[in-house]
């Protein structure tokens, strides 16, 4: 069974750093892309970026380029999304999701990680 | 960036109704159009990919059609479990989502 299991909810202060994770199982982790999607409170879905764990090829949405870093450790089948300096506007639910890459749709999703940034 | 515009933003419908949601792209996107369903408190779920291909396990009352810049998601007979928000997504480049269509109970 394909599963993407994300790390737990986080509460941080503005200016702090954060790295959240997404562990894949039940499939060949290095053969699929892992993407990240933001959903701000009460709002829609925003595509942030995507990584191919097989060779760490990474693509970012222009809206998120330079704001976050996406990485992966294929030895432990885990992808990451990190911030170096959080802002209150980063408060959102973050989902990881799997894509085969040919048509770039997401067929399996993680359960989401809620990030709250507040002073 | 390619902009995706869904209409309507929300709709009220009854069980058994036929429901159609439209998604328009700001430029041609070939068949790089996908549909997702999201229920409150849950992650999105893939329903339709590449315009009209039904994801495994999705009921056949869901269907997709369209080409070029205009696409539709149709629910042939709305069921209680279909009340949710639906998003289109273009995966031609930058992979943007539409703003969502909330389907509510009439």
mmCIF file of C-alpha atoms in Angstrom:
data_model
loop_
_atom_site.group_PDB
_atom_site.id
_atom_site.type_symbol
_atom_site.label_atom_id
_atom_site.label_comp_id
_atom_site.label_asym_id
_atom_site.label_seq_id
_atom_site.Cartn_x
_atom_site.Cartn_y
_atom_site.Cartn_z
ATOM 1 C CA UNK A 1 0.000 0.000 0.000
ATOM 2 C CA UNK A 2 1.350 3.385 -1.024
ATOM 3 C CA UNK A 3 1.620 5.745 1.936
ATOM 4 C CA UNK A 4 3.008 9.213 2.483
ATOM 5 C CA UNK A 5 3.298 9.983 6.189
ATOM 6 C CA UNK A 6 4.058 13.537 7.193
ATOM 7 C CA UNK A 7 5.581 14.876 10.392
ATOM 8 C CA UNK A 8 3.384 16.385 13.079
ATOM 9 C CA UNK A 9 2.000 19.853 13.606
ATOM 10 C CA UNK A 10 4.434 22.633 14.442
ATOM 11 C CA UNK A 11 4.070 25.918 16.339
ATOM 12 C CA UNK A 12 6.891 28.363 15.707
ATOM 13 C CA UNK A 13 7.758 32.022 16.222
ATOM 14 C CA UNK A 14 8.527 34.449 13.394
ATOM 15 C CA UNK A 15 12.165 34.252 12.378
ATOM 16 C CA UNK A 16 12.609 30.634 13.460
ATOM 17 C CA UNK A 17 13.655 27.872 11.086
ATOM 18 C CA UNK A 18 11.686 24.720 10.368
ATOM 19 C CA UNK A 19 12.001 21.490 8.419
ATOM 20 C CA UNK A 20 8.984 19.220 7.922
ATOM 21 C CA UNK A 21 9.111 15.735 6.470
ATOM 22 C CA UNK A 22 7.216 13.300 4.287
ATOM 23 C CA UNK A 23 8.110 9.590 4.383
ATOM 24 C CA UNK A 24 7.085 7.379 1.492
ATOM 25 C CA UNK A 25 6.464 3.657 1.671
ATOM 26 C CA UNK A 26 4.877 0.907 -0.389
ATOM 27 C CA UNK A 27 6.505 1.946 -3.655
ATOM 28 C CA UNK A 28 9.907 2.740 -5.184
ATOM 29 C CA UNK A 29 10.627 6.146 -3.589
ATOM 30 C CA UNK A 30 13.319 7.014 -6.130
ATOM 31 C CA UNK A 31 11.044 6.434 -9.133
ATOM 32 C CA UNK A 32 8.404 9.100 -8.417
ATOM 33 C CA UNK A 33 8.461 12.828 -7.822
ATOM 34 C CA UNK A 34 7.348 14.251 -4.455
ATOM 35 C CA UNK A 35 5.658 17.652 -4.519
ATOM 36 C CA UNK A 36 4.572 20.099 -1.835
ATOM 37 C CA UNK A 37 1.262 21.990 -1.789
ATOM 38 C CA UNK A 38 0.291 24.844 0.527
ATOM 39 C CA UNK A 39 -3.212 25.524 1.785
ATOM 40 C CA UNK A 40 -3.612 28.675 3.833
ATOM 41 C CA UNK A 41 -6.500 28.767 6.324
ATOM 42 C CA UNK A 42 -9.819 28.704 4.463
ATOM 43 C CA UNK A 43 -8.104 29.047 1.089
ATOM 44 C CA UNK A 44 -7.290 26.952 -1.973
ATOM 45 C CA UNK A 45 -4.361 24.815 -3.030
ATOM 46 C CA UNK A 46 -1.032 26.270 -4.142
ATOM 47 C CA UNK A 47 1.661 24.222 -5.909
ATOM 48 C CA UNK A 48 5.009 25.000 -4.282
ATOM 49 C CA UNK A 49 7.582 22.750 -5.873
ATOM 50 C CA UNK A 50 8.635 19.200 -6.571
ATOM 51 C CA UNK A 51 11.681 16.944 -6.240
ATOM 52 C CA UNK A 52 12.796 13.707 -7.857
ATOM 53 C CA UNK A 53 14.500 11.762 -5.071
ATOM 54 C CA UNK A 54 16.340 9.592 -7.576
ATOM 55 C CA UNK A 55 18.667 12.433 -8.575
ATOM 56 C CA UNK A 56 17.423 15.376 -6.443
ATOM 57 C CA UNK A 57 16.220 17.304 -9.518
ATOM 58 C CA UNK A 58 14.091 20.071 -7.970
ATOM 59 C CA UNK A 59 11.630 22.512 -9.532
ATOM 60 C CA UNK A 60 9.990 25.457 -7.750
ATOM 61 C CA UNK A 61 6.954 27.576 -8.466
ATOM 62 C CA UNK A 62 8.136 31.167 -9.093
ATOM 63 C CA UNK A 63 5.944 32.193 -6.140
ATOM 64 C CA UNK A 64 7.952 30.013 -3.752
ATOM 65 C CA UNK A 65 11.445 30.116 -5.289
ATOM 66 C CA UNK A 66 13.842 31.450 -2.663
ATOM 67 C CA UNK A 67 11.214 31.235 0.090
ATOM 68 C CA UNK A 68 11.530 27.523 0.856
ATOM 69 C CA UNK A 69 13.921 24.653 0.184
ATOM 70 C CA UNK A 70 12.834 21.207 -0.933
ATOM 71 C CA UNK A 71 15.159 18.264 -0.409
ATOM 72 C CA UNK A 72 15.109 14.496 -0.090
ATOM 73 C CA UNK A 73 17.073 11.689 1.528
ATOM 74 C CA UNK A 74 16.520 8.627 -0.606
ATOM 75 C CA UNK A 75 18.281 6.380 1.906
ATOM 76 C CA UNK A 76 15.331 6.823 4.275
ATOM 77 C CA UNK A 77 12.636 7.495 1.622
ATOM 78 C CA UNK A 78 11.911 10.937 3.027
ATOM 79 C CA UNK A 79 11.335 14.329 1.425
ATOM 80 C CA UNK A 80 11.592 17.631 3.242
ATOM 81 C CA UNK A 81 10.287 21.183 3.091
ATOM 82 C CA UNK A 82 12.217 23.779 5.025
ATOM 83 C CA UNK A 83 12.207 27.448 5.909
ATOM 84 C CA UNK A 84 15.176 29.428 7.178
ATOM 85 C CA UNK A 85 13.142 32.283 8.646
ATOM 86 C CA UNK A 86 9.414 31.801 9.128
ATOM 87 C CA UNK A 87 6.836 34.545 8.760
ATOM 88 C CA UNK A 88 3.309 34.716 10.114
ATOM 89 C CA UNK A 89 2.110 34.397 6.519
ATOM 90 C CA UNK A 90 3.651 30.897 6.378
ATOM 91 C CA UNK A 91 0.850 29.686 8.652
ATOM 92 C CA UNK A 92 -0.850 26.989 6.618
ATOM 93 C CA UNK A 93 -1.423 23.300 6.070
ATOM 94 C CA UNK A 94 1.303 21.760 3.939
ATOM 95 C CA UNK A 95 0.722 18.585 1.965
ATOM 96 C CA UNK A 96 3.219 16.343 0.236
ATOM 97 C CA UNK A 97 2.025 14.299 -2.723
ATOM 98 C CA UNK A 98 3.414 11.816 -5.232
ATOM 99 C CA UNK A 99 3.642 12.316 -8.975
ATOM 100 C CA UNK A 100 4.795 9.952 -11.690
ATOM 101 C CA UNK A 101 6.091 12.986 -13.553
ATOM 102 C CA UNK A 102 4.800 12.327 -17.061
ATOM 103 C CA UNK A 103 1.627 14.393 -16.666
ATOM 104 C CA UNK A 104 2.450 15.800 -13.247
ATOM 105 C CA UNK A 105 -0.780 14.938 -11.428
ATOM 106 C CA UNK A 106 -0.632 13.905 -7.774
ATOM 107 C CA UNK A 107 -2.034 10.422 -7.220
ATOM 108 C CA UNK A 108 -1.250 9.921 -3.519
ATOM 109 C CA UNK A 109 -1.206 12.547 -0.809
ATOM 110 C CA UNK A 110 0.143 12.804 2.720
ATOM 111 C CA UNK A 111 -2.169 13.664 5.593
ATOM 112 C CA UNK A 112 -0.834 17.207 5.871
ATOM 113 C CA UNK A 113 1.319 19.099 8.369
ATOM 114 C CA UNK A 114 -0.148 22.176 10.028
ATOM 115 C CA UNK A 115 2.417 24.924 10.559
ATOM 116 C CA UNK A 116 1.441 27.805 12.826
ATOM 117 C CA UNK A 117 3.713 30.826 13.047
ATOM 118 C CA UNK A 118 2.811 33.227 15.814
ATOM 119 C CA UNK A 119 4.596 35.478 18.243
ATOM 120 C CA UNK B 1 1.976 31.716 -15.179
ATOM 121 C CA UNK B 2 -1.096 29.971 -16.511
ATOM 122 C CA UNK B 3 -4.210 31.087 -14.639
ATOM 123 C CA UNK B 4 -7.016 28.618 -13.962
ATOM 124 C CA UNK B 5 -10.513 29.969 -13.387
ATOM 125 C CA UNK B 6 -13.261 27.727 -12.063
ATOM 126 C CA UNK B 7 -16.950 28.435 -12.230
ATOM 127 C CA UNK B 8 -19.036 28.594 -10.264
ATOM 128 C CA UNK B 9 -17.156 29.280 -7.033
ATOM 129 C CA UNK B 10 -19.917 27.498 -5.171
ATOM 130 C CA UNK B 11 -23.170 25.764 -5.919
ATOM 131 C CA UNK B 12 -26.056 24.211 -4.058
ATOM 132 C CA UNK B 13 -27.462 20.949 -5.328
ATOM 133 C CA UNK B 14 -29.619 18.050 -4.215
ATOM 134 C CA UNK B 15 -28.825 14.361 -4.051
ATOM 135 C CA UNK B 16 -29.398 12.892 -7.497
ATOM 136 C CA UNK B 17 -28.707 16.135 -9.376
ATOM 137 C CA UNK B 18 -26.341 16.320 -12.318
ATOM 138 C CA UNK B 19 -23.561 18.769 -11.476
ATOM 139 C CA UNK B 20 -21.103 20.391 -13.874
ATOM 140 C CA UNK B 21 -18.062 22.444 -12.900
ATOM 141 C CA UNK B 22 -16.092 24.387 -15.494
ATOM 142 C CA UNK B 23 -12.389 25.216 -15.506
ATOM 143 C CA UNK B 24 -10.864 27.679 -17.978
ATOM 144 C CA UNK B 25 -7.145 28.076 -18.604
ATOM 145 C CA UNK B 26 -5.561 31.366 -19.638
ATOM 146 C CA UNK B 27 -3.764 29.556 -22.474
ATOM 147 C CA UNK B 28 -3.945 26.190 -24.197
ATOM 148 C CA UNK B 29 -2.790 23.335 -21.969
ATOM 149 C CA UNK B 30 -3.286 20.303 -24.226
ATOM 150 C CA UNK B 31 -4.542 17.463 -22.002
ATOM 151 C CA UNK B 32 -2.618 18.489 -18.876
ATOM 152 C CA UNK B 33 -5.760 18.958 -16.781
ATOM 153 C CA UNK B 34 -6.586 17.140 -13.555
ATOM 154 C CA UNK B 35 -9.398 17.258 -10.988
ATOM 155 C CA UNK B 36 -9.252 16.759 -7.218
ATOM 156 C CA UNK B 37 -11.849 16.480 -4.465
ATOM 157 C CA UNK B 38 -11.234 17.784 -0.960
ATOM 158 C CA UNK B 39 -13.477 17.234 2.030
ATOM 159 C CA UNK B 40 -13.129 19.330 5.213
ATOM 160 C CA UNK B 41 -10.189 18.229 7.331
ATOM 161 C CA UNK B 42 -8.892 15.849 4.677
ATOM 162 C CA UNK B 43 -6.143 15.856 2.086
ATOM 163 C CA UNK B 44 -7.169 16.293 -1.550
ATOM 164 C CA UNK B 45 -7.963 13.169 -3.563
ATOM 165 C CA UNK B 46 -7.267 12.701 -7.269
ATOM 166 C CA UNK B 47 -10.460 12.079 -9.253
ATOM 167 C CA UNK B 48 -9.592 12.627 -12.919
ATOM 168 C CA UNK B 49 -6.235 13.005 -14.698
ATOM 169 C CA UNK B 50 -5.334 14.048 -18.234
ATOM 170 C CA UNK B 51 -8.826 15.533 -18.799
ATOM 171 C CA UNK B 52 -10.892 12.351 -18.748
ATOM 172 C CA UNK B 53 -9.021 9.407 -17.190
ATOM 173 C CA UNK B 54 -10.734 8.140 -14.058
ATOM 174 C CA UNK B 55 -8.384 7.438 -11.142
ATOM 175 C CA UNK B 56 -8.586 3.910 -9.752
ATOM 176 C CA UNK B 57 -11.312 3.549 -7.133
ATOM 177 C CA UNK B 58 -13.221 6.683 -8.166
ATOM 178 C CA UNK B 59 -16.919 6.065 -8.894
ATOM 179 C CA UNK B 60 -17.973 6.172 -12.537
ATOM 180 C CA UNK B 61 -20.478 8.973 -11.851
ATOM 181 C CA UNK B 62 -17.473 11.296 -12.094
ATOM 182 C CA UNK B 63 -16.327 12.206 -15.574
ATOM 183 C CA UNK B 64 -14.158 14.828 -17.214
ATOM 184 C CA UNK B 65 -14.097 16.376 -20.654
ATOM 185 C CA UNK B 66 -12.786 19.315 -22.597
ATOM 186 C CA UNK B 67 -9.876 20.487 -24.680
ATOM 187 C CA UNK B 68 -7.675 23.483 -25.320
ATOM 188 C CA UNK B 69 -8.618 25.973 -22.635
ATOM 189 C CA UNK B 70 -12.044 24.829 -21.404
ATOM 190 C CA UNK B 71 -12.669 21.750 -19.323
ATOM 191 C CA UNK B 72 -15.529 20.316 -17.283
ATOM 192 C CA UNK B 73 -16.017 17.938 -14.382
ATOM 193 C CA UNK B 74 -19.421 16.277 -14.304
ATOM 194 C CA UNK B 75 -21.038 14.336 -11.486
ATOM 195 C CA UNK B 76 -23.904 12.461 -13.128
ATOM 196 C CA UNK B 77 -25.944 11.824 -9.992
ATOM 197 C CA UNK B 78 -24.783 13.639 -6.881
ATOM 198 C CA UNK B 79 -24.404 11.444 -3.805
ATOM 199 C CA UNK B 80 -24.241 12.534 -0.133
ATOM 200 C CA UNK B 81 -20.511 11.783 0.002
ATOM 201 C CA UNK B 82 -19.840 14.101 -2.961
ATOM 202 C CA UNK B 83 -20.437 17.311 -1.027
ATOM 203 C CA UNK B 84 -16.933 18.753 -1.013
ATOM 204 C CA UNK B 85 -14.693 21.287 -2.714
ATOM 205 C CA UNK B 86 -13.374 20.476 -6.190
ATOM 206 C CA UNK B 87 -10.168 21.821 -7.706
ATOM 207 C CA UNK B 88 -8.873 21.687 -11.233
ATOM 208 C CA UNK B 89 -5.117 21.725 -11.806
ATOM 209 C CA UNK B 90 -3.144 22.393 -14.934
ATOM 210 C CA UNK B 91 0.086 20.444 -15.155
ATOM 211 C CA UNK B 92 1.323 21.928 -18.438
ATOM 212 C CA UNK B 93 3.737 24.196 -16.623
ATOM 213 C CA UNK B 94 4.160 25.466 -13.048
ATOM 214 C CA UNK B 95 1.184 23.247 -12.151
ATOM 215 C CA UNK B 96 -1.342 25.799 -10.859
ATOM 216 C CA UNK B 97 -4.691 24.999 -9.265
ATOM 217 C CA UNK B 98 -8.035 26.658 -9.806
ATOM 218 C CA UNK B 99 -9.574 28.523 -6.885
ATOM 219 C CA UNK B 100 -11.999 25.705 -6.072
ATOM 220 C CA UNK B 101 -15.729 25.039 -6.350
ATOM 221 C CA UNK B 102 -17.619 24.232 -3.182
ATOM 222 C CA UNK B 103 -20.547 21.869 -3.691
ATOM 223 C CA UNK B 104 -23.085 22.276 -0.904
ATOM 224 C CA UNK B 105 -26.332 20.582 0.012
ATOM 225 C CA UNK B 106 -29.468 22.350 -1.197
#
